[in-house]
Amino acid sequence: MERSSSTERFQPLTSISSGDGLEVTPDLYCLTIQIVNVVFYGHAGEGNDWVLIDAGMPKSADAIREAAEDRFGENNPPKAIILTHGHFDHIGGLIDLLEVWNVPVYAHPLEIPYLTGRKDYPKPDVSVEGGMVAKLSFMFPHEGIDLGPSVHPLANDHTVPFMPEWKWIHTPGHSEGHISLFRAADHAMIVGDAFVTVRQDALYKVITQEKEVSGPPRYLTTDWEKSEQSVDILQALDPHIAITGHGLPANGSWLRENLTKLATDFRQLAVPDHGKFVEDDQ
Ligand SMILES: [Zn+2]
Ligand SMILES: [Zn+2]
């Protein structure tokens, strides 16, 4: 089957360095900038239409634009920018990009207040167990940004602008209006931080990008019950390819086995034993 042979290709990859990109399918390009992934949807080629999903860490606008020029030609902005959610590591390049690209930004209605300056995310939980990244997370900005009239709510019918085969799925828990994107034709999924393939709370695993399917990054996840339900929803869709917000893209039987394990043992594998967003009864 052509699909499996083309997707098996990237399964054995064990490391990816900052600024590297990976063509996951002919129309899905995953660009890793520092510790976070952004996704280009569209076939490579001068002047081709394309969509950007998420906007990386602060100061990553140049890297995103350079990679976009390589893939889609100069002066060819995306048709739209779709946000899985509004955390600082997914919107960092956005303000700079919008200065050059006059394009609409779409997010879930519940995420819009964080993108229009009306709501701030809770402060990250530095008390959560799990190593250096959690301990350093107090430095992460948690204030919402104000994109003004550039940001629009995704439509209730789950269609994704300029991505006709795709549906958005509400996957809250990590943030209120978190979404993932799914294409039924090849079971490709753009997951955001609903689950990731690297343990964000273990610094050494972030640096080495050691691959494991893991729950959403702990220090910013505020609702573990909803996070668990979201993982169940995504697992039930049986993704064959998953591009997560952090860590390497995953596919095939490795993805199926590890995502099933995460969904089955979510409490044990993903939910911290203690922390300010954890209920006493969990
Ligand atoms: Zn996040
Ligand atoms: Zn993230």
CSV table of N, CA and C in Angstrom, one decimal, residues 78-192:
chain,number,residue,atom,x,y,z
A,78,PRO,N,0.6,32.4,3.5
A,78,PRO,CA,-0.4,31.4,3.6
A,78,PRO,C,-1.8,32.0,3.4
A,79,LYS,N,-2.7,31.1,3.1
A,79,LYS,CA,-4.1,31.6,3.0
A,79,LYS,C,-4.7,31.9,4.3
A,80,ALA,N,-4.2,31.2,5.3
A,80,ALA,CA,-4.7,31.5,6.7
A,80,ALA,C,-3.7,30.8,7.7
A,81,ILE,N,-3.8,31.2,8.9
A,81,ILE,CA,-3.0,30.6,10.0
A,81,ILE,C,-4.1,30.0,11.0
A,82,ILE,N,-3.9,28.7,11.2
A,82,ILE,CA,-4.9,28.0,12.1
A,82,ILE,C,-4.1,27.7,13.4
A,83,LEU,N,-4.7,28.1,14.6
A,83,LEU,CA,-4.0,27.8,15.8
A,83,LEU,C,-4.6,26.6,16.6
A,84,THR,N,-3.8,25.7,17.0
A,84,THR,CA,-4.3,24.6,17.8
A,84,THR,C,-4.7,25.2,19.2
A,85,HIS,N,-4.0,26.2,19.7
A,85,HIS,CA,-4.3,26.9,20.9
A,85,HIS,C,-3.3,28.1,21.0
A,86,GLY,N,-3.5,28.9,22.1
A,86,GLY,CA,-2.8,30.2,22.1
A,86,GLY,C,-1.6,30.3,23.0
A,87,HIS,N,-1.1,29.1,23.5
A,87,HIS,CA,0.1,29.2,24.4
A,87,HIS,C,1.2,29.9,23.7
A,88,PHE,N,2.1,30.5,24.5
A,88,PHE,CA,3.2,31.3,24.0
A,88,PHE,C,4.1,30.6,23.0
A,89,ASP,N,4.2,29.3,23.2
A,89,ASP,CA,5.1,28.5,22.3
A,89,ASP,C,4.4,28.1,21.0
A,90,HIS,N,3.2,28.5,20.8
A,90,HIS,CA,2.5,28.2,19.6
A,90,HIS,C,2.0,29.5,18.8
A,91,ILE,N,2.2,30.6,19.5
A,91,ILE,CA,1.8,31.9,18.8
A,91,ILE,C,3.0,32.9,18.8
A,92,GLY,N,4.2,32.4,19.2
A,92,GLY,CA,5.3,33.3,19.4
A,92,GLY,C,5.7,34.1,18.2
A,93,GLY,N,5.6,33.5,17.0
A,93,GLY,CA,6.0,34.3,15.8
A,93,GLY,C,4.9,35.1,15.2
A,94,LEU,N,3.7,35.0,15.8
A,94,LEU,CA,2.5,35.4,15.1
A,94,LEU,C,2.5,36.9,14.8
A,95,ILE,N,2.7,37.7,15.9
A,95,ILE,CA,2.7,39.2,15.7
A,95,ILE,C,3.6,39.6,14.6
A,96,ASP,N,4.8,39.1,14.6
A,96,ASP,CA,5.8,39.5,13.6
A,96,ASP,C,5.4,39.0,12.2
A,97,LEU,N,4.8,37.8,12.1
A,97,LEU,CA,4.3,37.3,10.8
A,97,LEU,C,3.2,38.2,10.3
A,98,LEU,N,2.3,38.6,11.2
A,98,LEU,CA,1.1,39.4,10.7
A,98,LEU,C,1.5,40.8,10.2
A,99,GLU,N,2.7,41.2,10.7
A,99,GLU,CA,3.2,42.5,10.2
A,99,GLU,C,3.5,42.4,8.7
A,100,VAL,N,3.9,41.2,8.3
A,100,VAL,CA,4.3,41.0,6.9
A,100,VAL,C,3.2,40.4,6.1
A,101,TRP,N,2.5,39.4,6.7
A,101,TRP,CA,1.4,38.7,6.1
A,101,TRP,C,0.1,39.2,6.6
A,102,ASN,N,-0.8,39.8,5.7
A,102,ASN,CA,-2.1,40.2,6.1
A,102,ASN,C,-3.1,39.1,5.9
A,103,VAL,N,-3.1,38.1,6.8
A,103,VAL,CA,-3.9,36.9,6.6
A,103,VAL,C,-4.7,36.7,7.8
A,104,PRO,N,-5.9,36.0,7.6
A,104,PRO,CA,-6.7,35.7,8.8
A,104,PRO,C,-6.1,34.6,9.7
A,105,VAL,N,-6.4,34.7,11.0
A,105,VAL,CA,-6.0,33.7,11.9
A,105,VAL,C,-7.3,33.1,12.5
A,106,TYR,N,-7.3,31.8,12.6
A,106,TYR,CA,-8.5,31.1,13.1
A,106,TYR,C,-8.2,30.3,14.3
A,107,ALA,N,-9.1,30.3,15.3
A,107,ALA,CA,-8.9,29.5,16.5
A,107,ALA,C,-10.3,29.1,17.0
A,108,HIS,N,-10.4,28.2,18.0
A,108,HIS,CA,-11.7,27.8,18.6
A,108,HIS,C,-12.3,29.0,19.3
A,109,PRO,N,-13.6,29.2,19.3
A,109,PRO,CA,-14.2,30.3,20.0
A,109,PRO,C,-13.8,30.5,21.4
A,110,LEU,N,-13.6,29.3,22.1
A,110,LEU,CA,-13.2,29.4,23.5
A,110,LEU,C,-11.7,29.9,23.7
A,111,GLU,N,-10.9,29.9,22.6
A,111,GLU,CA,-9.5,30.3,22.7
A,111,GLU,C,-9.4,31.8,22.4
A,112,ILE,N,-10.4,32.3,21.7
A,112,ILE,CA,-10.4,33.7,21.2
A,112,ILE,C,-10.1,34.7,22.3
A,113,PRO,N,-10.7,34.6,23.5
A,113,PRO,CA,-10.5,35.6,24.5
A,113,PRO,C,-9.0,35.7,24.9
A,114,TYR,N,-8.2,34.6,24.8
A,114,TYR,CA,-6.8,34.6,25.1
A,114,TYR,C,-6.0,35.2,23.9
A,115,LEU,N,-6.6,35.4,22.8
A,115,LEU,CA,-6.0,35.9,21.6
A,115,LEU,C,-6.4,37.4,21.3
A,116,THR,N,-7.3,37.9,22.1
A,116,THR,CA,-7.8,39.2,21.9
A,116,THR,C,-7.6,40.1,23.2
A,117,GLY,N,-6.7,39.6,24.1
A,117,GLY,CA,-6.3,40.3,25.3
A,117,GLY,C,-7.4,40.4,26.4
A,118,ARG,N,-8.4,39.5,26.3
A,118,ARG,CA,-9.5,39.6,27.3
A,118,ARG,C,-9.3,38.6,28.4
A,119,LYS,N,-8.4,37.6,28.2
A,119,LYS,CA,-8.1,36.6,29.2
A,119,LYS,C,-6.7,36.2,29.2
A,120,ASP,N,-6.1,35.9,30.4
A,120,ASP,CA,-4.8,35.4,30.4
A,120,ASP,C,-4.8,33.9,30.8
A,121,TYR,N,-3.9,33.1,30.4
A,121,TYR,CA,-3.8,31.7,30.9
A,121,TYR,C,-3.4,31.7,32.3
A,122,PRO,N,-3.8,30.7,33.1
A,122,PRO,CA,-3.3,30.6,34.4
A,122,PRO,C,-1.7,30.6,34.4
A,123,LYS,N,-1.1,31.0,35.5
A,123,LYS,CA,0.3,30.9,35.6
A,123,LYS,C,0.7,29.4,35.6
A,124,PRO,N,1.8,29.1,34.9
A,124,PRO,CA,2.2,27.7,34.8
A,124,PRO,C,2.4,27.1,36.2
A,125,ASP,N,2.2,25.9,36.4
A,125,ASP,CA,2.3,25.2,37.7
A,125,ASP,C,3.8,24.8,37.9
A,126,VAL,N,4.5,25.5,38.7
A,126,VAL,CA,5.9,25.2,38.9
A,126,VAL,C,6.1,24.1,39.9
A,127,SER,N,5.0,23.8,40.6
A,127,SER,CA,5.1,22.8,41.7
A,127,SER,C,4.9,21.4,41.2
A,128,VAL,N,4.4,21.3,39.9
A,128,VAL,CA,4.2,19.9,39.4
A,128,VAL,C,5.5,19.1,39.3
A,129,GLU,N,5.4,17.9,39.6
A,129,GLU,CA,6.6,17.1,39.6
A,129,GLU,C,7.0,16.9,38.1
A,130,GLY,N,8.3,16.7,37.9
A,130,GLY,CA,8.6,16.4,36.5
A,130,GLY,C,9.8,17.2,35.9
A,131,GLY,N,10.7,17.6,36.8
A,131,GLY,CA,12.0,18.0,36.2
A,131,GLY,C,12.1,19.5,35.9
A,132,MET,N,13.2,19.8,35.2
A,132,MET,CA,13.6,21.1,35.0
A,132,MET,C,12.7,22.0,34.2
A,133,VAL,N,12.0,21.5,33.1
A,133,VAL,CA,11.2,22.3,32.3
A,133,VAL,C,10.1,22.9,33.1
A,134,ALA,N,9.5,22.0,34.0
A,134,ALA,CA,8.4,22.5,34.9
A,134,ALA,C,9.0,23.5,35.8
A,135,LYS,N,10.2,23.3,36.4
A,135,LYS,CA,10.7,24.2,37.3
A,135,LYS,C,11.0,25.6,36.6
A,136,LEU,N,11.4,25.5,35.4
A,136,LEU,CA,11.7,26.8,34.7
A,136,LEU,C,10.5,27.4,34.1
A,137,SER,N,9.4,26.8,34.2
A,137,SER,CA,8.2,27.3,33.4
A,137,SER,C,7.7,28.6,34.0
A,138,PHE,N,8.1,29.0,35.2
A,138,PHE,CA,7.7,30.3,35.7
A,138,PHE,C,8.2,31.4,34.8
A,139,MET,N,9.2,31.2,33.9
A,139,MET,CA,9.7,32.2,33.0
A,139,MET,C,8.8,32.3,31.8
A,140,PHE,N,8.0,31.3,31.6
A,140,PHE,CA,7.2,31.3,30.3
A,140,PHE,C,6.1,32.3,30.4
A,141,PRO,N,5.9,33.1,29.4
A,141,PRO,CA,4.8,34.1,29.4
A,141,PRO,C,3.5,33.4,29.4
A,142,HIS,N,2.5,33.9,30.2
A,142,HIS,CA,1.2,33.3,30.2
A,142,HIS,C,0.1,34.2,29.8
A,143,GLU,N,0.5,35.5,29.6
A,143,GLU,CA,-0.5,36.5,29.2
A,143,GLU,C,-1.0,36.3,27.8
A,144,GLY,N,-2.3,36.5,27.6
A,144,GLY,CA,-2.9,36.4,26.3
A,144,GLY,C,-2.4,37.5,25.4
A,145,ILE,N,-2.4,37.3,24.1
A,145,ILE,CA,-2.0,38.4,23.3
A,145,ILE,C,-3.2,39.0,22.6
A,146,ASP,N,-3.1,40.2,22.0
A,146,ASP,CA,-4.2,40.8,21.3
A,146,ASP,C,-4.0,40.9,19.8
A,147,LEU,N,-4.6,40.0,19.1
A,147,LEU,CA,-4.5,40.0,17.6
A,147,LEU,C,-5.5,40.9,17.0
A,148,GLY,N,-6.4,41.4,17.8
A,148,GLY,CA,-7.4,42.4,17.2
A,148,GLY,C,-8.2,41.7,16.2
A,149,PRO,N,-8.5,42.4,15.1
A,149,PRO,CA,-9.5,41.9,14.1
A,149,PRO,C,-8.9,40.8,13.2
A,150,SER,N,-7.6,40.4,13.4
A,150,SER,CA,-7.0,39.4,12.6
A,150,SER,C,-7.6,38.0,12.9
A,151,VAL,N,-8.1,37.8,14.2
A,151,VAL,CA,-8.4,36.5,14.7
A,151,VAL,C,-9.9,36.3,14.5
A,152,HIS,N,-10.3,35.1,14.0
A,152,HIS,CA,-11.7,34.7,13.7
A,152,HIS,C,-12.0,33.3,14.4
A,153,PRO,N,-13.2,33.2,14.8
A,153,PRO,CA,-13.6,31.8,15.4
A,153,PRO,C,-13.8,30.8,14.3
A,154,LEU,N,-13.3,29.6,14.5
A,154,LEU,CA,-13.6,28.5,13.6
A,154,LEU,C,-15.1,28.3,13.5
A,155,ALA,N,-15.6,27.8,12.4
A,155,ALA,CA,-17.1,27.6,12.2
A,155,ALA,C,-17.5,26.4,13.0
A,156,ASN,N,-18.8,26.5,13.5
A,156,ASN,CA,-19.4,25.4,14.2
A,156,ASN,C,-19.5,24.1,13.5
A,157,ASP,N,-19.4,24.1,12.2
A,157,ASP,CA,-19.6,22.9,11.4
A,157,ASP,C,-18.3,22.1,11.3
A,158,HIS,N,-17.3,22.5,12.0
A,158,HIS,CA,-16.0,21.8,12.1
A,158,HIS,C,-15.2,21.8,10.8
A,159,THR,N,-15.6,22.6,9.8
A,159,THR,CA,-14.7,22.8,8.6
A,159,THR,C,-13.5,23.6,9.0
A,160,VAL,N,-12.5,23.4,8.2
A,160,VAL,CA,-11.2,24.2,8.4
A,160,VAL,C,-11.0,25.0,7.2
A,161,PRO,N,-10.9,26.4,7.4
A,161,PRO,CA,-10.7,27.2,6.2
A,161,PRO,C,-9.5,26.8,5.4
A,162,PHE,N,-9.7,26.7,4.1
A,162,PHE,CA,-8.6,26.4,3.1
A,162,PHE,C,-8.0,25.0,3.3
A,163,MET,N,-8.6,24.2,4.1
A,163,MET,CA,-8.2,22.8,4.3
A,163,MET,C,-9.4,21.9,4.1
A,164,PRO,N,-9.9,21.8,2.8
A,164,PRO,CA,-11.2,21.2,2.6
A,164,PRO,C,-11.4,19.8,3.1
A,165,GLU,N,-10.4,19.0,3.1
A,165,GLU,CA,-10.6,17.6,3.6
A,165,GLU,C,-10.6,17.4,5.1
A,166,TRP,N,-10.3,18.5,5.8
A,166,TRP,CA,-10.0,18.4,7.2
A,166,TRP,C,-11.2,18.8,8.0
A,167,LYS,N,-11.2,18.3,9.3
A,167,LYS,CA,-12.2,18.7,10.3
A,167,LYS,C,-11.4,19.1,11.5
A,168,TRP,N,-11.9,20.1,12.2
A,168,TRP,CA,-11.3,20.4,13.5
A,168,TRP,C,-12.1,19.7,14.6
A,169,ILE,N,-11.4,19.3,15.6
A,169,ILE,CA,-12.0,18.5,16.7
A,169,ILE,C,-11.6,19.3,18.0
A,170,HIS,N,-12.6,19.6,18.8
A,170,HIS,CA,-12.3,20.2,20.1
A,170,HIS,C,-11.7,19.3,21.1
A,171,THR,N,-10.5,19.6,21.5
A,171,THR,CA,-9.7,18.7,22.4
A,171,THR,C,-9.3,19.5,23.6
A,172,PRO,N,-10.2,19.9,24.4
A,172,PRO,CA,-9.9,20.8,25.6
A,172,PRO,C,-9.1,20.0,26.7
A,173,GLY,N,-8.7,20.7,27.6
A,173,GLY,CA,-8.0,20.1,28.8
A,173,GLY,C,-6.6,20.8,29.0
A,174,HIS,N,-5.8,20.8,27.9
A,174,HIS,CA,-4.5,21.5,27.9
A,174,HIS,C,-4.8,23.0,27.9
A,175,SER,N,-5.8,23.4,27.1
A,175,SER,CA,-6.3,24.7,27.2
A,175,SER,C,-7.8,24.6,26.8
A,176,GLU,N,-8.6,25.7,27.2
A,176,GLU,CA,-10.0,25.6,27.0
A,176,GLU,C,-10.5,25.3,25.6
A,177,GLY,N,-9.9,26.1,24.7
A,177,GLY,CA,-10.3,26.0,23.3
A,177,GLY,C,-9.3,25.3,22.4
A,178,HIS,N,-8.6,24.3,23.0
A,178,HIS,CA,-7.6,23.5,22.2
A,178,HIS,C,-8.3,22.7,21.1
A,179,ILE,N,-7.7,22.7,19.9
A,179,ILE,CA,-8.3,21.9,18.8
A,179,ILE,C,-7.2,21.0,18.2
A,180,SER,N,-7.6,19.9,17.6
A,180,SER,CA,-6.7,19.1,16.8
A,180,SER,C,-7.4,19.0,15.4
A,181,LEU,N,-6.6,18.7,14.4
A,181,LEU,CA,-7.2,18.6,13.0
A,181,LEU,C,-7.0,17.2,12.5
A,182,PHE,N,-8.1,16.7,11.8
A,182,PHE,CA,-8.1,15.3,11.4
A,182,PHE,C,-8.6,15.3,9.9
A,183,ARG,N,-7.9,14.4,9.1
A,183,ARG,CA,-8.3,14.2,7.7
A,183,ARG,C,-8.6,12.7,7.6
A,184,ALA,N,-9.9,12.4,7.3
A,184,ALA,CA,-10.3,11.0,7.3
A,184,ALA,C,-9.7,10.2,6.2
A,185,ALA,N,-9.3,10.9,5.0
A,185,ALA,CA,-8.8,10.2,3.9
A,185,ALA,C,-7.6,9.3,4.2
A,186,ASP,N,-6.7,9.9,5.0
A,186,ASP,CA,-5.4,9.1,5.3
A,186,ASP,C,-5.2,9.0,6.8
A,187,HIS,N,-6.2,9.4,7.6
A,187,HIS,CA,-6.1,9.4,9.1
A,187,HIS,C,-4.9,10.2,9.6
A,188,ALA,N,-4.7,11.3,8.9
A,188,ALA,CA,-3.6,12.2,9.3
A,188,ALA,C,-4.2,13.1,10.4
A,189,MET,N,-3.4,13.4,11.4
A,189,MET,CA,-3.8,14.2,12.5
A,189,MET,C,-2.8,15.3,12.9
A,190,ILE,N,-3.2,16.5,13.1
A,190,ILE,CA,-2.4,17.5,13.6
A,190,ILE,C,-2.9,17.8,15.1
A,191,VAL,N,-2.1,17.4,16.0
A,191,VAL,CA,-2.6,17.1,17.4
A,191,VAL,C,-2.5,18.3,18.3
A,192,GLY,N,-1.6,19.3,18.0
A,192,GLY,CA,-1.3,20.3,19.0
A,192,GLY,C,-0.7,19.7,20.2
